[in-house]
Amino acid sequence: MDLTGLTLRVAAARPHVLLAAVPGGTAVRLAAERLLRARDWPRASTPAQADLLLVAGPDLPELRTPLERLWRDMPAPRARVHARTADEVEDALNAGRALLGPPAVRPASAAPPADAGGHREGDHGARERHEGDDQTPGHDGHGDHGGHGGHGGHGGHSGGQTEMPGGLPMAGQGADRDGLTLDQLHLPLGPFLADWPAGLTVRLVLQGDVVQRVDVDEPARPIDDAAAEAFWVQPWLRAASGEPVPVGEAVRRRAAAHLDSLGRLLAVAGWPAEAVRAWRLRDDLLSGAPRAAVAPRLERFTRRVGGSRTLAWLTRGIGVVTAQKAREAGVGGPAARAGGDVTSRYRQWLADIRHDLPRLEDPAPLDVAVEDSPRGPWSAEHPPSAALIALLPRLLEGAELAAARLVVASLDPDPDELVFRGVVEVARG
């Protein structure tokens, strides 16, 4: 029996795709997620589960090393492709599937151009598959998501960043918050994790399962400034430049952004079915679906998620910040209005979606001073996500590791905004 050929044919028929989104690549990520769902190709949450690595977004030199580590952690057979724009996604996925096929049947045109980052390895050797989409949900539909293990218990926290056995660095020693001497563990989260802000790296120092110190890396910058796009705030950018933008377009983009964030949080919390519903609703809004077509489904979704006692129990008391403290830290938008814990923040997203629903087709001109962008009042000089990222150390220090992913997901800062700020600074320099 030709086990090599069989393995390659199985991988090529329905590859498990690890999607590595980079800052400035949100539109590419969204296009990839839509197409993967349409093709019913499984999403891999860790390199060990993946056949195909799809890099989504502009080329960022600072992220090449962690991308190489992701690639090294993928078992053979494997392939890697890069889509820099949303229009390149379909060709990249087709090329990746062709690269995974047996050489004898792979068409000569299968390989992507040299600058598209297409790579193939593994013409030999089988591997065990770890299906991540068939987990049995727990109470109220909650359970492990693709091996994520609720409360953010993702295997491979570092996204391939560490070199130590088991993916973790060796522990040192230090005094904990009570003055006892315990082992310290340095653990990076990011820059590539499933359901994680693109390219964000949060470095934790742990003693036991408690976070003692938090550092956040500066976001990576693209080689080509024109390739960077702050997708979620495009209506506000255009309006600020003097272009007439309808309010309906802006609130539609804002509601879609909240659904994108809710999908991440629900996936991290272990409710994959509702995460997928959030993302389908997001995509319908972005495609311009009329209000009448999406309103009943949005109402059902917000009631179901907002009324889940299990989800509230999982997230209650985690990452508490009062409205006053949030505003003192420069945070606006939903995180400031919520004024509470993770539960309060996701419920605020749901309330904002319900508020925006009747306005999806409002033709009035957008006033950026009146309508907030998805994460707060928009300013190119002081993007709202910069304040959200700066707030992370305060909320994570003293928290248990199991809660860290939920805290980040409940704020969901958008690194695209910081890349855009960098582009503005370069242009002005």
Short mmCIF file of C-alpha atoms in Angstrom, two decimals:
data_model
loop_
_atom_site.label_atom_id
_atom_site.label_comp_id
_atom_site.label_asym_id
_atom_site.label_seq_id
_atom_site.Cartn_x
_atom_site.Cartn_y
_atom_site.Cartn_z
CA MET A 1 0.00 0.00 0.00
CA ASP A 2 1.30 3.47 -0.92
CA LEU A 3 0.95 5.12 2.50
CA THR A 4 2.85 8.21 1.37
CA GLY A 5 0.51 8.82 -1.56
CA LEU A 6 -2.55 8.11 0.57
CA THR A 7 -1.41 10.57 3.25
CA LEU A 8 -0.79 13.28 0.67
CA ARG A 9 -4.14 12.72 -1.03
CA VAL A 10 -6.00 12.91 2.28
CA ALA A 11 -4.19 16.12 3.26
CA ALA A 12 -4.79 17.70 -0.13
CA ALA A 13 -8.48 16.78 -0.31
CA ARG A 14 -9.44 18.67 2.85
CA PRO A 15 -6.41 20.38 4.39
CA HIS A 16 -6.42 21.61 7.96
CA VAL A 17 -5.52 25.30 7.69
CA LEU A 18 -3.59 27.27 10.29
CA LEU A 19 -4.44 30.91 9.66
CA ALA A 20 -1.68 33.30 10.75
CA ALA A 21 -3.03 36.85 10.46
CA VAL A 22 -0.63 39.78 10.75
CA PRO A 23 -1.38 43.43 11.63
CA GLY A 24 -2.91 45.22 8.68
CA GLY A 25 -4.36 41.98 7.33
CA THR A 26 -7.88 41.91 8.78
CA ALA A 27 -9.57 42.04 5.36
CA VAL A 28 -7.42 39.10 4.26
CA ARG A 29 -8.28 37.12 7.41
CA LEU A 30 -11.99 37.72 6.94
CA ALA A 31 -11.85 36.62 3.31
CA ALA A 32 -9.94 33.49 4.32
CA GLU A 33 -12.41 32.62 7.10
CA ARG A 34 -15.36 33.00 4.73
CA LEU A 35 -13.77 30.81 2.07
CA LEU A 36 -12.68 28.13 4.53
CA ARG A 37 -16.24 27.86 5.84
CA ALA A 38 -17.62 27.72 2.30
CA ARG A 39 -15.22 24.91 1.41
CA ASP A 40 -15.69 23.14 4.75
CA TRP A 41 -11.93 23.06 5.29
CA PRO A 42 -11.14 22.60 9.00
CA ARG A 43 -9.37 25.37 10.89
CA ALA A 44 -6.33 24.23 12.86
CA SER A 45 -5.78 25.91 16.23
CA THR A 46 -2.18 24.73 16.68
CA PRO A 47 0.69 23.86 14.31
CA ALA A 48 0.44 20.19 15.32
CA GLN A 49 -3.06 20.03 13.80
CA ALA A 50 -2.22 21.77 10.53
CA ASP A 51 -1.43 20.72 6.96
CA LEU A 52 -1.46 24.19 5.44
CA LEU A 53 -0.13 27.46 6.87
CA LEU A 54 -1.83 30.54 5.38
CA VAL A 55 -0.18 33.86 6.23
CA ALA A 56 -2.77 36.63 5.87
CA GLY A 57 -1.73 40.24 5.39
CA PRO A 58 1.28 42.38 4.47
CA ASP A 59 4.88 41.30 4.85
CA LEU A 60 6.19 42.18 8.33
CA PRO A 61 9.91 41.42 8.77
CA GLU A 62 9.63 41.38 12.56
CA LEU A 63 7.23 38.44 12.38
CA ARG A 64 9.25 36.28 10.03
CA THR A 65 11.02 34.48 12.86
CA PRO A 66 7.85 33.43 14.75
CA LEU A 67 6.32 32.42 11.40
CA GLU A 68 9.31 30.18 10.75
CA ARG A 69 8.81 28.62 14.18
CA LEU A 70 5.17 27.94 13.38
CA TRP A 71 6.29 26.33 10.14
CA ARG A 72 8.89 24.17 11.89
CA ASP A 73 6.27 22.96 14.39
CA MET A 74 3.96 21.68 11.63
CA PRO A 75 4.32 17.96 10.89
CA ALA A 76 4.76 16.67 7.36
CA PRO A 77 3.08 16.69 4.91
CA ARG A 78 2.77 20.46 5.06
CA ALA A 79 2.58 23.52 2.83
CA ARG A 80 2.79 27.28 3.33
CA VAL A 81 1.28 30.12 1.30
CA HIS A 82 0.94 33.88 1.74
CA ALA A 83 -2.02 36.06 0.73
CA ARG A 84 -1.20 39.75 1.06
CA THR A 85 -4.62 40.98 -0.09
CA ALA A 86 -8.15 39.60 0.11
CA ASP A 87 -8.14 39.04 -3.66
CA GLU A 88 -5.21 36.63 -3.32
CA VAL A 89 -6.84 34.31 -0.79
CA GLU A 90 -8.57 31.92 -3.18
CA ASP A 91 -5.48 31.46 -5.36
CA ALA A 92 -3.31 30.97 -2.27
CA LEU A 93 -5.58 28.25 -0.87
CA ASN A 94 -5.75 26.52 -4.25
CA ALA A 95 -1.97 26.64 -4.50
CA GLY A 96 -1.62 25.26 -0.98
CA ARG A 97 -3.89 22.32 -1.71
CA ALA A 98 -1.98 21.59 -4.91
CA LEU A 99 1.33 21.75 -3.05
CA LEU A 100 0.05 19.12 -0.62
CA GLY A 101 -0.83 16.68 -3.40
CA PRO A 102 1.42 13.83 -4.56
CA PRO A 103 4.16 15.08 -6.94
CA ALA A 104 3.02 12.72 -9.70
CA VAL A 105 -0.40 14.35 -9.92
CA ARG A 106 0.49 17.90 -8.91
CA PRO A 107 0.12 20.27 -11.87
CA ALA A 108 3.19 22.22 -12.93
CA SER A 109 1.30 25.45 -12.32
CA ALA A 110 0.45 24.53 -8.72
CA ALA A 111 3.37 26.27 -7.08
CA PRO A 112 2.72 29.95 -6.25
CA PRO A 113 5.11 32.66 -7.45
CA ALA A 114 8.43 32.89 -5.63
CA ASP A 115 7.35 36.04 -3.79
CA ALA A 116 4.07 34.49 -2.60
CA GLY A 117 5.83 32.48 0.10
CA GLY A 118 4.70 29.08 -1.14
CA HIS A 119 6.53 26.14 0.44
CA ARG A 120 5.95 22.41 0.51
CA GLU A 121 7.47 19.68 2.62
CA GLY A 122 6.68 16.10 3.50
CA ASP A 123 6.53 13.81 0.47
CA HIS A 124 6.90 11.02 3.00
CA GLY A 125 5.61 10.08 6.42
CA ALA A 126 2.09 9.88 7.79
CA ARG A 127 0.80 11.72 10.81
CA GLU A 128 -2.03 11.45 13.27
CA ARG A 129 -4.87 13.93 12.81
CA HIS A 130 -6.33 15.82 15.76
CA GLU A 131 -9.77 16.99 14.77
CA GLY A 132 -10.67 20.24 16.55
CA ASP A 133 -14.22 20.79 15.29
CA ASP A 134 -15.97 17.78 16.84
CA GLN A 135 -15.59 18.45 20.56
CA THR A 136 -18.55 17.57 22.73
CA PRO A 137 -19.91 20.76 24.32
CA GLY A 138 -20.38 20.98 28.03
CA HIS A 139 -23.33 22.42 29.91
CA ASP A 140 -25.23 25.13 28.06
CA GLY A 141 -23.24 24.32 24.93
CA HIS A 142 -19.87 25.10 26.50
CA GLY A 143 -16.87 22.88 26.12
CA ASP A 144 -13.38 22.67 24.69
CA HIS A 145 -13.01 24.38 21.34
CA GLY A 146 -10.61 22.79 18.93
CA GLY A 147 -8.36 21.74 21.76
CA HIS A 148 -8.43 25.24 23.18
CA GLY A 149 -9.71 24.12 26.52
CA GLY A 150 -12.03 26.86 27.84
CA HIS A 151 -10.67 29.86 29.70
CA GLY A 152 -8.06 30.13 27.01
CA GLY A 153 -6.26 26.89 27.74
CA HIS A 154 -4.75 26.73 24.25
CA GLY A 155 -1.96 24.32 23.71
CA GLY A 156 1.12 26.08 22.42
CA HIS A 157 0.52 29.49 24.00
CA SER A 158 3.60 30.99 22.39
CA GLY A 159 2.58 30.28 18.83
CA GLY A 160 5.89 28.57 18.26
CA GLN A 161 7.98 31.27 19.91
CA THR A 162 9.77 29.17 22.51
CA GLU A 163 12.56 26.69 21.97
CA MET A 164 12.41 24.76 25.24
CA PRO A 165 11.04 21.20 25.56
CA GLY A 166 7.25 21.14 25.51
CA GLY A 167 7.14 24.68 24.10
CA LEU A 168 7.80 26.39 27.44
CA PRO A 169 10.90 28.05 28.87
CA MET A 170 12.57 26.67 31.96
CA ALA A 171 11.45 28.13 35.26
CA GLY A 172 13.60 30.34 37.45
CA GLN A 173 12.86 31.46 41.00
CA GLY A 174 11.55 34.65 42.55
CA ALA A 175 9.43 36.02 45.35
CA ASP A 176 5.71 35.82 44.73
CA ARG A 177 3.14 38.47 45.72
CA ASP A 178 3.04 37.03 49.25
CA GLY A 179 6.82 37.10 49.67
CA LEU A 180 7.34 33.36 49.17
CA THR A 181 10.03 32.03 46.84
CA LEU A 182 8.45 30.10 44.00
CA ASP A 183 9.46 29.06 40.50
CA GLN A 184 8.99 31.73 37.84
CA LEU A 185 7.96 30.86 34.33
CA HIS A 186 8.31 33.29 31.42
CA LEU A 187 5.49 32.62 28.98
CA PRO A 188 4.79 34.63 25.79
CA LEU A 189 1.24 34.67 24.42
CA GLY A 190 1.27 35.42 20.69
CA PRO A 191 2.01 36.69 18.17
CA PHE A 192 0.10 33.85 16.46
CA LEU A 193 -2.69 32.19 18.41
CA ALA A 194 -6.14 31.10 17.38
CA ASP A 195 -8.76 33.71 18.31
CA TRP A 196 -6.12 36.29 19.27
CA PRO A 197 -5.41 39.88 18.12
CA ALA A 198 -3.23 39.69 15.01
CA GLY A 199 0.47 39.89 15.80
CA LEU A 200 0.03 40.90 19.45
CA THR A 201 2.64 39.51 21.86
CA VAL A 202 1.98 39.62 25.61
CA ARG A 203 4.85 38.35 27.77
CA LEU A 204 3.86 36.93 31.15
CA VAL A 205 5.92 36.07 34.20
CA LEU A 206 4.11 33.35 36.15
CA GLN A 207 4.52 31.91 39.62
CA GLY A 208 2.34 28.88 39.90
CA ASP A 209 -0.70 29.78 37.80
CA VAL A 210 -0.71 33.45 38.83
CA VAL A 211 0.52 36.23 36.55
CA GLN A 212 3.14 38.30 38.35
CA ARG A 213 4.31 40.64 35.57
CA VAL A 214 3.16 41.58 32.07
CA ASP A 215 5.02 43.20 29.18
CA VAL A 216 3.53 43.92 25.76
CA ASP A 217 5.68 44.12 22.64
CA GLU A 218 5.39 47.01 20.20
CA PRO A 219 3.39 45.97 17.11
CA ALA A 220 5.30 44.93 14.02
CA ARG A 221 5.41 47.31 11.06
CA PRO A 222 4.93 46.32 7.39
CA ILE A 223 7.61 46.73 4.73
CA ASP A 224 5.17 48.49 2.41
CA ASP A 225 3.20 51.17 4.26
CA ALA A 226 0.53 51.13 1.54
CA ALA A 227 -0.21 47.49 2.38
CA ALA A 228 -1.36 48.34 5.92
CA GLU A 229 -5.09 48.76 6.39
CA ALA A 230 -7.08 49.53 9.53
CA PHE A 231 -10.12 47.63 8.28
CA TRP A 232 -12.60 48.18 11.09
CA VAL A 233 -12.18 51.98 11.15
CA GLN A 234 -12.24 52.58 7.38
CA PRO A 235 -15.54 54.56 7.47
CA TRP A 236 -14.10 56.87 10.13
CA LEU A 237 -10.85 57.34 8.20
CA ARG A 238 -12.73 58.21 5.04
CA ALA A 239 -15.09 60.60 6.84
CA ALA A 240 -12.15 62.29 8.58
CA SER A 241 -10.56 62.90 5.18
CA GLY A 242 -13.69 64.71 3.99
CA GLU A 243 -15.39 61.89 2.10
CA PRO A 244 -19.16 61.65 2.69
CA VAL A 245 -19.89 58.39 4.50
CA PRO A 246 -23.41 57.31 5.54
CA VAL A 247 -24.00 56.59 9.23
CA GLY A 248 -25.49 53.26 8.20
CA GLU A 249 -22.19 52.13 6.70
CA ALA A 250 -20.30 53.06 9.88
CA VAL A 251 -22.68 51.39 12.34
CA ARG A 252 -22.81 48.30 10.10
CA ARG A 253 -19.00 48.07 10.26
CA ARG A 254 -19.09 48.68 14.03
CA ALA A 255 -21.68 45.95 14.65
CA ALA A 256 -19.66 43.55 12.48
CA ALA A 257 -16.53 44.36 14.49
CA HIS A 258 -18.36 43.57 17.73
CA LEU A 259 -19.53 40.25 16.28
CA ASP A 260 -15.96 39.48 15.26
CA SER A 261 -14.83 40.17 18.84
CA LEU A 262 -17.70 38.16 20.31
CA GLY A 263 -16.77 35.23 18.11
CA ARG A 264 -13.23 35.26 19.49
CA LEU A 265 -14.43 35.45 23.08
CA LEU A 266 -16.97 32.66 22.60
CA ALA A 267 -14.33 30.46 20.97
CA VAL A 268 -11.88 31.07 23.83
CA ALA A 269 -14.65 30.40 26.37
CA GLY A 270 -15.41 27.08 24.65
CA TRP A 271 -18.66 27.79 22.82
CA PRO A 272 -17.69 27.14 19.19
CA ALA A 273 -21.22 26.85 17.79
CA GLU A 274 -22.12 30.36 18.89
CA ALA A 275 -18.72 31.65 17.75
CA VAL A 276 -19.50 30.43 14.23
CA ARG A 277 -22.94 32.06 14.38
CA ALA A 278 -21.32 35.35 15.38
CA TRP A 279 -18.91 35.16 12.44
CA ARG A 280 -21.65 34.28 9.95
CA LEU A 281 -23.67 37.29 11.13
CA ARG A 282 -20.52 39.42 10.87
CA ASP A 283 -20.02 38.32 7.28
CA ASP A 284 -23.66 38.98 6.39
CA LEU A 285 -23.39 42.53 7.72
CA LEU A 286 -20.15 43.14 5.83
CA SER A 287 -21.71 41.83 2.61
CA GLY A 288 -24.46 44.47 2.88
CA ALA A 289 -27.35 42.19 3.85
CA PRO A 290 -30.46 44.30 4.49
CA ARG A 291 -31.62 44.84 8.04
CA ALA A 292 -34.76 42.75 7.56
CA ALA A 293 -32.65 39.75 6.58
CA VAL A 294 -30.32 39.81 9.60
CA ALA A 295 -32.45 41.35 12.37
CA PRO A 296 -34.27 38.17 13.51
CA ARG A 297 -31.03 36.16 13.66
CA LEU A 298 -29.19 38.95 15.46
CA GLU A 299 -31.98 39.20 18.01
CA ARG A 300 -31.87 35.45 18.68
CA PHE A 301 -28.09 35.50 18.94
CA THR A 302 -27.95 38.41 21.38
CA ARG A 303 -30.67 36.86 23.58
CA ARG A 304 -29.00 33.44 23.61
CA VAL A 305 -25.50 34.69 24.39
CA GLY A 306 -26.58 37.48 26.71
CA GLY A 307 -28.84 35.12 28.64
CA SER A 308 -26.34 32.29 29.05
CA ARG A 309 -25.83 31.72 32.77
CA THR A 310 -22.92 29.37 32.13
CA LEU A 311 -21.02 31.92 30.05
CA ALA A 312 -21.66 34.56 32.71
CA TRP A 313 -20.42 32.18 35.40
CA LEU A 314 -17.25 31.42 33.42
CA THR A 315 -16.41 35.11 32.99
CA ARG A 316 -17.75 36.77 36.14
CA GLY A 317 -15.24 38.67 38.29
CA ILE A 318 -12.41 38.38 35.73
CA GLY A 319 -10.51 41.44 34.50
CA VAL A 320 -12.48 44.00 36.50
CA VAL A 321 -11.95 47.68 35.64
CA THR A 322 -14.38 50.41 36.63
CA ALA A 323 -15.63 52.94 34.10
CA GLN A 324 -13.72 55.69 35.91
CA LYS A 325 -10.44 53.74 35.91
CA ALA A 326 -10.90 52.88 32.26
CA ARG A 327 -11.37 56.52 31.29
CA GLU A 328 -8.42 57.58 33.44
CA ALA A 329 -6.36 55.11 31.37
CA GLY A 330 -7.58 56.74 28.15
CA VAL A 331 -9.99 53.92 27.30
CA GLY A 332 -13.30 54.83 25.71
CA GLY A 333 -16.00 53.01 23.82
CA PRO A 334 -17.59 49.74 24.98
CA ALA A 335 -14.87 48.85 27.50
CA ALA A 336 -15.38 52.14 29.35
CA ARG A 337 -19.17 52.06 29.15
CA ALA A 338 -19.27 48.49 30.47
CA GLY A 339 -17.39 49.41 33.63
CA GLY A 340 -16.88 45.95 35.04
CA ASP A 341 -15.61 42.45 34.28
CA VAL A 342 -15.43 40.25 31.19
CA THR A 343 -19.16 39.52 31.52
CA SER A 344 -19.98 43.22 31.52
CA ARG A 345 -17.84 43.84 28.44
CA TYR A 346 -19.34 41.15 26.22
CA ARG A 347 -22.83 42.17 27.30
CA GLN A 348 -21.96 45.75 26.33
CA TRP A 349 -21.02 44.53 22.84
CA LEU A 350 -24.41 42.81 22.61
CA ALA A 351 -26.21 45.98 23.77
CA ASP A 352 -24.33 48.06 21.21
CA ILE A 353 -25.28 45.66 18.41
CA ARG A 354 -28.94 45.89 19.39
CA HIS A 355 -28.65 49.70 19.45
CA ASP A 356 -27.06 49.80 15.99
CA LEU A 357 -29.45 47.33 14.37
CA PRO A 358 -32.21 49.87 13.50
CA ARG A 359 -29.60 52.22 11.98
CA LEU A 360 -27.99 49.89 9.43
CA GLU A 361 -29.50 51.82 6.53
CA ASP A 362 -29.30 55.37 7.95
CA PRO A 363 -28.28 57.70 5.06
CA ALA A 364 -27.28 60.65 7.29
CA PRO A 365 -23.62 61.73 6.98
CA LEU A 366 -21.20 60.27 9.52
CA ASP A 367 -19.83 62.70 12.10
CA VAL A 368 -16.67 61.16 13.56
CA ALA A 369 -17.00 63.37 16.64
CA VAL A 370 -20.41 61.86 17.42
CA GLU A 371 -20.15 58.22 16.37
CA ASP A 372 -17.45 56.09 18.05
CA SER A 373 -15.38 53.65 16.06
CA PRO A 374 -15.73 50.03 17.27
CA ARG A 375 -13.23 50.43 20.11
CA GLY A 376 -13.85 54.05 21.04
CA PRO A 377 -13.62 57.63 19.72
CA TRP A 378 -11.39 57.55 16.66
CA SER A 379 -8.10 59.45 16.57
CA ALA A 380 -5.24 58.58 14.22
CA GLU A 381 -2.78 60.06 16.71
CA HIS A 382 -4.27 58.20 19.69
CA PRO A 383 -6.05 55.12 18.35
CA PRO A 384 -8.38 53.53 20.91
CA SER A 385 -6.63 50.16 20.72
CA ALA A 386 -3.40 51.72 22.02
CA ALA A 387 -5.17 52.49 25.31
CA LEU A 388 -6.71 49.00 25.42
CA ILE A 389 -3.29 47.39 25.00
CA ALA A 390 -1.82 49.68 27.66
CA LEU A 391 -4.57 48.54 30.03
CA LEU A 392 -3.69 44.85 29.68
CA PRO A 393 -0.87 44.71 32.28
CA ARG A 394 -3.12 46.25 34.94
CA LEU A 395 -5.87 43.68 34.31
CA LEU A 396 -3.62 40.64 33.88
CA GLU A 397 -1.23 41.08 36.81
CA GLY A 398 -2.50 39.03 39.71
CA ALA A 399 -4.90 37.06 37.52
CA GLU A 400 -4.77 33.32 36.99
CA LEU A 401 -3.31 32.14 33.71
CA ALA A 402 -6.60 30.42 32.81
CA ALA A 403 -8.30 33.83 32.80
CA ALA A 404 -5.69 35.70 30.75
CA ARG A 405 -7.06 34.70 27.34
CA LEU A 406 -10.60 35.72 28.36
CA VAL A 407 -9.41 39.14 29.55
CA VAL A 408 -7.61 39.81 26.26
CA ALA A 409 -10.60 38.57 24.26
CA SER A 410 -12.98 40.83 26.20
CA LEU A 411 -10.94 43.91 25.26
CA ASP A 412 -9.93 42.63 21.79
CA PRO A 413 -7.56 45.47 20.87
CA ASP A 414 -7.01 45.88 17.13
CA PRO A 415 -3.28 46.02 16.21
CA ASP A 416 -4.30 47.28 12.75
CA GLU A 417 -5.00 50.65 14.38
CA LEU A 418 -1.44 50.87 15.67
CA VAL A 419 0.02 49.88 12.30
CA PHE A 420 -2.06 52.64 10.74
CA ARG A 421 -0.69 55.09 13.31
CA GLY A 422 2.82 54.05 12.28
CA VAL A 423 1.95 54.69 8.63
CA VAL A 424 0.66 58.15 9.52
CA GLU A 425 3.86 58.94 11.42
CA VAL A 426 6.03 57.79 8.51
CA ALA A 427 4.03 59.89 6.06
CA ARG A 428 4.37 62.97 8.23
CA GLY A 429 8.04 62.39 9.02
#
